[in-house]
Amino acid sequence: MAKHSVIEPTTDLRRSPAAHLAEAMARASVAGARAVALREIALATAVSLRAVPGSAGHQALAAATGVGLPAGVGEVAGSIEGTAVLWLGPDEFMAFNAAGEELTQPLDSALGQAPGQVIDLSANRAVLELRGAAASLVLRKSCPADLHPRAFAVNQAITTTVANVPILLWRTAENSWYVMPRASFTEHVVHWMIDAMAEFASDPVI
């Protein structure tokens, strides 16, 4: 009797949009008084939520996120340490978890048959973290948004552009930003930021 080969179960084959750029980002990162570093937050969870404020669906989703739903432009409910929800429009939000925790199923179950939307968009965007004392200076070379702390506080997020590419920009700490372009624009944005970081590269990171 002929022997049949056994195919071992595959492991997780997901690949993040900037995985092939990790070494280049690490080389471009610098230390010193004007430090700046770039890396990818790989395989984070992002879920699109739609629900009209005041509706049963909105109330159900607000409760299910554990942090509520933000009410206005730039607002973020929750924080980077756990689940956060970013305001994208009057009835549109993005639930986000940097650790990749499952959010879609519990949110979909909470919405039930109420009018609204829960869609997993984790593969839709790259999540790039730009941090360090010079991070804002790098962004200002191309981003038209006012990045001054008085105008753009910690734990706020807006839609803007970098290198002529639409992005979500989230200030996660005083000197730390999440830059989130569509996955197909990842390489362009990464290479632009690496080039913009070059002037600060006096003290390479060891």
PDB file of N, CA, C and O in Angstrom, residues 162-203:
ATOM      1  N   VAL A 162       0.363  62.434   4.857  1.00  0.00           N
ATOM      2  CA  VAL A 162       1.821  62.451   4.954  1.00  0.00           C
ATOM      3  C   VAL A 162       2.353  61.998   3.607  1.00  0.00           C
ATOM      4  O   VAL A 162       1.890  60.980   3.068  1.00  0.00           O
ATOM      5  N   ALA A 163       3.278  62.754   3.060  1.00  0.00           N
ATOM      6  CA  ALA A 163       3.844  62.426   1.752  1.00  0.00           C
ATOM      7  C   ALA A 163       2.747  62.298   0.701  1.00  0.00           C
ATOM      8  O   ALA A 163       2.794  61.419  -0.165  1.00  0.00           O
ATOM      9  N   ASN A 164       1.725  63.154   0.811  1.00  0.00           N
ATOM     10  CA  ASN A 164       0.585  63.185  -0.114  1.00  0.00           C
ATOM     11  C   ASN A 164      -0.272  61.928  -0.063  1.00  0.00           C
ATOM     12  O   ASN A 164      -1.047  61.657  -0.984  1.00  0.00           O
ATOM     13  N   VAL A 165      -0.156  61.165   1.014  1.00  0.00           N
ATOM     14  CA  VAL A 165      -0.944  59.948   1.198  1.00  0.00           C
ATOM     15  C   VAL A 165      -1.920  60.150   2.356  1.00  0.00           C
ATOM     16  O   VAL A 165      -1.515  60.574   3.443  1.00  0.00           O
ATOM     17  N   PRO A 166      -3.202  59.864   2.176  1.00  0.00           N
ATOM     18  CA  PRO A 166      -4.154  59.967   3.290  1.00  0.00           C
ATOM     19  C   PRO A 166      -3.789  58.987   4.401  1.00  0.00           C
ATOM     20  O   PRO A 166      -3.467  57.816   4.138  1.00  0.00           O
ATOM     21  N   ILE A 167      -3.823  59.471   5.637  1.00  0.00           N
ATOM     22  CA  ILE A 167      -3.495  58.626   6.785  1.00  0.00           C
ATOM     23  C   ILE A 167      -4.420  58.952   7.950  1.00  0.00           C
ATOM     24  O   ILE A 167      -5.069  59.996   7.982  1.00  0.00           O
ATOM     25  N   LEU A 168      -4.455  58.053   8.916  1.00  0.00           N
ATOM     26  CA  LEU A 168      -4.947  58.375  10.245  1.00  0.00           C
ATOM     27  C   LEU A 168      -3.720  58.665  11.086  1.00  0.00           C
ATOM     28  O   LEU A 168      -2.744  57.908  11.061  1.00  0.00           O
ATOM     29  N   LEU A 169      -3.733  59.766  11.798  1.00  0.00           N
ATOM     30  CA  LEU A 169      -2.604  60.160  12.634  1.00  0.00           C
ATOM     31  C   LEU A 169      -3.078  60.253  14.069  1.00  0.00           C
ATOM     32  O   LEU A 169      -3.984  61.027  14.385  1.00  0.00           O
ATOM     33  N   TRP A 170      -2.460  59.470  14.931  1.00  0.00           N
ATOM     34  CA  TRP A 170      -2.883  59.369  16.333  1.00  0.00           C
ATOM     35  C   TRP A 170      -1.687  59.707  17.215  1.00  0.00           C
ATOM     36  O   TRP A 170      -0.640  59.055  17.134  1.00  0.00           O
ATOM     37  N   ARG A 171      -1.846  60.738  18.036  1.00  0.00           N
ATOM     38  CA  ARG A 171      -0.772  61.090  18.976  1.00  0.00           C
ATOM     39  C   ARG A 171      -0.947  60.224  20.224  1.00  0.00           C
ATOM     40  O   ARG A 171      -1.830  60.451  21.048  1.00  0.00           O
ATOM     41  N   THR A 172      -0.103  59.220  20.373  1.00  0.00           N
ATOM     42  CA  THR A 172      -0.250  58.261  21.463  1.00  0.00           C
ATOM     43  C   THR A 172       0.499  58.663  22.731  1.00  0.00           C
ATOM     44  O   THR A 172       0.237  58.141  23.804  1.00  0.00           O
ATOM     45  N   ALA A 173       1.458  59.572  22.611  1.00  0.00           N
ATOM     46  CA  ALA A 173       2.205  60.117  23.749  1.00  0.00           C
ATOM     47  C   ALA A 173       2.798  61.439  23.289  1.00  0.00           C
ATOM     48  O   ALA A 173       2.684  61.811  22.119  1.00  0.00           O
ATOM     49  N   GLU A 174       3.432  62.160  24.191  1.00  0.00           N
ATOM     50  CA  GLU A 174       3.959  63.477  23.831  1.00  0.00           C
ATOM     51  C   GLU A 174       4.863  63.421  22.619  1.00  0.00           C
ATOM     52  O   GLU A 174       4.788  64.276  21.727  1.00  0.00           O
ATOM     53  N   ASN A 175       5.732  62.403  22.568  1.00  0.00           N
ATOM     54  CA  ASN A 175       6.674  62.275  21.457  1.00  0.00           C
ATOM     55  C   ASN A 175       6.482  60.964  20.698  1.00  0.00           C
ATOM     56  O   ASN A 175       7.444  60.373  20.196  1.00  0.00           O
ATOM     57  N   SER A 176       5.249  60.523  20.594  1.00  0.00           N
ATOM     58  CA  SER A 176       4.977  59.262  19.904  1.00  0.00           C
ATOM     59  C   SER A 176       3.699  59.378  19.084  1.00  0.00           C
ATOM     60  O   SER A 176       2.684  59.891  19.562  1.00  0.00           O
ATOM     61  N   TRP A 177       3.775  58.895  17.854  1.00  0.00           N
ATOM     62  CA  TRP A 177       2.651  58.985  16.918  1.00  0.00           C
ATOM     63  C   TRP A 177       2.425  57.647  16.232  1.00  0.00           C
ATOM     64  O   TRP A 177       3.386  56.951  15.893  1.00  0.00           O
ATOM     65  N   TYR A 178       1.167  57.316  16.008  1.00  0.00           N
ATOM     66  CA  TYR A 178       0.821  56.205  15.126  1.00  0.00           C
ATOM     67  C   TYR A 178       0.432  56.817  13.778  1.00  0.00           C
ATOM     68  O   TYR A 178      -0.470  57.650  13.702  1.00  0.00           O
ATOM     69  N   VAL A 179       1.119  56.398  12.737  1.00  0.00           N
ATOM     70  CA  VAL A 179       0.854  56.833  11.370  1.00  0.00           C
ATOM     71  C   VAL A 179       0.244  55.641  10.648  1.00  0.00           C
ATOM     72  O   VAL A 179       0.888  54.598  10.506  1.00  0.00           O
ATOM     73  N   MET A 180      -1.005  55.792  10.165  1.00  0.00           N
ATOM     74  CA  MET A 180      -1.733  54.642   9.628  1.00  0.00           C
ATOM     75  C   MET A 180      -2.207  54.895   8.199  1.00  0.00           C
ATOM     76  O   MET A 180      -3.296  55.424   7.978  1.00  0.00           O
ATOM     77  N   PRO A 181      -1.377  54.525   7.211  1.00  0.00           N
ATOM     78  CA  PRO A 181      -1.791  54.635   5.810  1.00  0.00           C
ATOM     79  C   PRO A 181      -2.479  53.346   5.353  1.00  0.00           C
ATOM     80  O   PRO A 181      -2.389  52.305   6.030  1.00  0.00           O
ATOM     81  N   ARG A 182      -3.174  53.413   4.238  1.00  0.00           N
ATOM     82  CA  ARG A 182      -3.686  52.190   3.630  1.00  0.00           C
ATOM     83  C   ARG A 182      -2.496  51.262   3.354  1.00  0.00           C
ATOM     84  O   ARG A 182      -1.396  51.709   3.055  1.00  0.00           O
ATOM     85  N   ALA A 183      -2.733  49.967   3.436  1.00  0.00           N
ATOM     86  CA  ALA A 183      -1.646  49.000   3.310  1.00  0.00           C
ATOM     87  C   ALA A 183      -0.862  49.169   2.005  1.00  0.00           C
ATOM     88  O   ALA A 183       0.360  49.036   1.981  1.00  0.00           O
ATOM     89  N   SER A 184      -1.575  49.489   0.915  1.00  0.00           N
ATOM     90  CA  SER A 184      -0.905  49.592  -0.383  1.00  0.00           C
ATOM     91  C   SER A 184       0.044  50.787  -0.468  1.00  0.00           C
ATOM     92  O   SER A 184       0.894  50.844  -1.361  1.00  0.00           O
ATOM     93  N   PHE A 185      -0.090  51.757   0.449  1.00  0.00           N
ATOM     94  CA  PHE A 185       0.793  52.928   0.447  1.00  0.00           C
ATOM     95  C   PHE A 185       1.911  52.808   1.487  1.00  0.00           C
ATOM     96  O   PHE A 185       2.686  53.751   1.673  1.00  0.00           O
ATOM     97  N   THR A 186       1.998  51.679   2.154  1.00  0.00           N
ATOM     98  CA  THR A 186       2.952  51.527   3.252  1.00  0.00           C
ATOM     99  C   THR A 186       4.391  51.782   2.819  1.00  0.00           C
ATOM    100  O   THR A 186       5.131  52.529   3.466  1.00  0.00           O
ATOM    101  N   GLU A 187       4.801  51.149   1.750  1.00  0.00           N
ATOM    102  CA  GLU A 187       6.198  51.271   1.333  1.00  0.00           C
ATOM    103  C   GLU A 187       6.540  52.726   1.005  1.00  0.00           C
ATOM    104  O   GLU A 187       7.611  53.222   1.386  1.00  0.00           O
ATOM    105  N   HIS A 188       5.648  53.419   0.322  1.00  0.00           N
ATOM    106  CA  HIS A 188       5.883  54.823  -0.013  1.00  0.00           C
ATOM    107  C   HIS A 188       6.053  55.671   1.250  1.00  0.00           C
ATOM    108  O   HIS A 188       6.980  56.470   1.352  1.00  0.00           O
ATOM    109  N   VAL A 189       5.144  55.478   2.219  1.00  0.00           N
ATOM    110  CA  VAL A 189       5.197  56.271   3.448  1.00  0.00           C
ATOM    111  C   VAL A 189       6.457  55.952   4.253  1.00  0.00           C
ATOM    112  O   VAL A 189       7.120  56.853   4.784  1.00  0.00           O
ATOM    113  N   VAL A 190       6.797  54.677   4.355  1.00  0.00           N
ATOM    114  CA  VAL A 190       7.994  54.289   5.111  1.00  0.00           C
ATOM    115  C   VAL A 190       9.242  54.897   4.487  1.00  0.00           C
ATOM    116  O   VAL A 190      10.085  55.481   5.190  1.00  0.00           O
ATOM    117  N   HIS A 191       9.382  54.798   3.198  1.00  0.00           N
ATOM    118  CA  HIS A 191      10.585  55.347   2.554  1.00  0.00           C
ATOM    119  C   HIS A 191      10.633  56.868   2.676  1.00  0.00           C
ATOM    120  O   HIS A 191      11.714  57.444   2.850  1.00  0.00           O
ATOM    121  N   TRP A 192       9.469  57.520   2.609  1.00  0.00           N
ATOM    122  CA  TRP A 192       9.465  58.963   2.792  1.00  0.00           C
ATOM    123  C   TRP A 192       9.933  59.326   4.202  1.00  0.00           C
ATOM    124  O   TRP A 192      10.754  60.237   4.378  1.00  0.00           O
ATOM    125  N   MET A 193       9.430  58.606   5.219  1.00  0.00           N
ATOM    126  CA  MET A 193       9.810  58.924   6.591  1.00  0.00           C
ATOM    127  C   MET A 193      11.279  58.610   6.849  1.00  0.00           C
ATOM    128  O   MET A 193      11.961  59.351   7.554  1.00  0.00           O
ATOM    129  N   ILE A 194      11.785  57.536   6.274  1.00  0.00           N
ATOM    130  CA  ILE A 194      13.211  57.225   6.413  1.00  0.00           C
ATOM    131  C   ILE A 194      14.047  58.361   5.840  1.00  0.00           C
ATOM    132  O   ILE A 194      15.045  58.796   6.439  1.00  0.00           O
ATOM    133  N   ASP A 195      13.649  58.868   4.687  1.00  0.00           N
ATOM    134  CA  ASP A 195      14.373  59.987   4.080  1.00  0.00           C
ATOM    135  C   ASP A 195      14.264  61.240   4.949  1.00  0.00           C
ATOM    136  O   ASP A 195      15.249  61.977   5.126  1.00  0.00           O
ATOM    137  N   ALA A 196      13.077  61.486   5.509  1.00  0.00           N
ATOM    138  CA  ALA A 196      12.873  62.671   6.345  1.00  0.00           C
ATOM    139  C   ALA A 196      13.639  62.581   7.662  1.00  0.00           C
ATOM    140  O   ALA A 196      13.959  63.604   8.268  1.00  0.00           O
ATOM    141  N   MET A 197      13.946  61.368   8.106  1.00  0.00           N
ATOM    142  CA  MET A 197      14.683  61.165   9.350  1.00  0.00           C
ATOM    143  C   MET A 197      16.183  61.327   9.177  1.00  0.00           C
ATOM    144  O   MET A 197      16.919  61.454  10.166  1.00  0.00           O
ATOM    145  N   ALA A 198      16.671  61.336   7.942  1.00  0.00           N
ATOM    146  CA  ALA A 198      18.113  61.273   7.680  1.00  0.00           C
ATOM    147  C   ALA A 198      18.884  62.423   8.314  1.00  0.00           C
ATOM    148  O   ALA A 198      20.014  62.248   8.776  1.00  0.00           O
ATOM    149  N   GLU A 199      18.300  63.615   8.363  1.00  0.00           N
ATOM    150  CA  GLU A 199      19.040  64.770   8.893  1.00  0.00           C
ATOM    151  C   GLU A 199      19.316  64.644  10.391  1.00  0.00           C
ATOM    152  O   GLU A 199      20.184  65.327  10.924  1.00  0.00           O
ATOM    153  N   PHE A 200      18.585  63.769  11.081  1.00  0.00           N
ATOM    154  CA  PHE A 200      18.776  63.611  12.518  1.00  0.00           C
ATOM    155  C   PHE A 200      19.739  62.465  12.855  1.00  0.00           C
ATOM    156  O   PHE A 200      19.982  62.178  14.036  1.00  0.00           O
ATOM    157  N   ALA A 201      20.279  61.820  11.845  1.00  0.00           N
ATOM    158  CA  ALA A 201      21.062  60.603  12.050  1.00  0.00           C
ATOM    159  C   ALA A 201      22.525  60.878  12.409  1.00  0.00           C
ATOM    160  O   ALA A 201      23.438  60.372  11.768  1.00  0.00           O
ATOM    161  N   SER A 202      22.748  61.660  13.433  1.00  0.00           N
ATOM    162  CA  SER A 202      24.125  61.916  13.866  1.00  0.00           C
ATOM    163  C   SER A 202      24.625  60.847  14.813  1.00  0.00           C
ATOM    164  O   SER A 202      25.803  60.561  14.886  1.00  0.00           O
ATOM    165  N   ASP A 203      23.695  60.240  15.578  1.00  0.00           N
ATOM    166  CA  ASP A 203      24.058  59.216  16.553  1.00  0.00           C
ATOM    167  C   ASP A 203      23.234  57.958  16.312  1.00  0.00           C
ATOM    168  O   ASP A 203      22.106  57.847  16.799  1.00  0.00           O
TER     169      ASP A 203
END
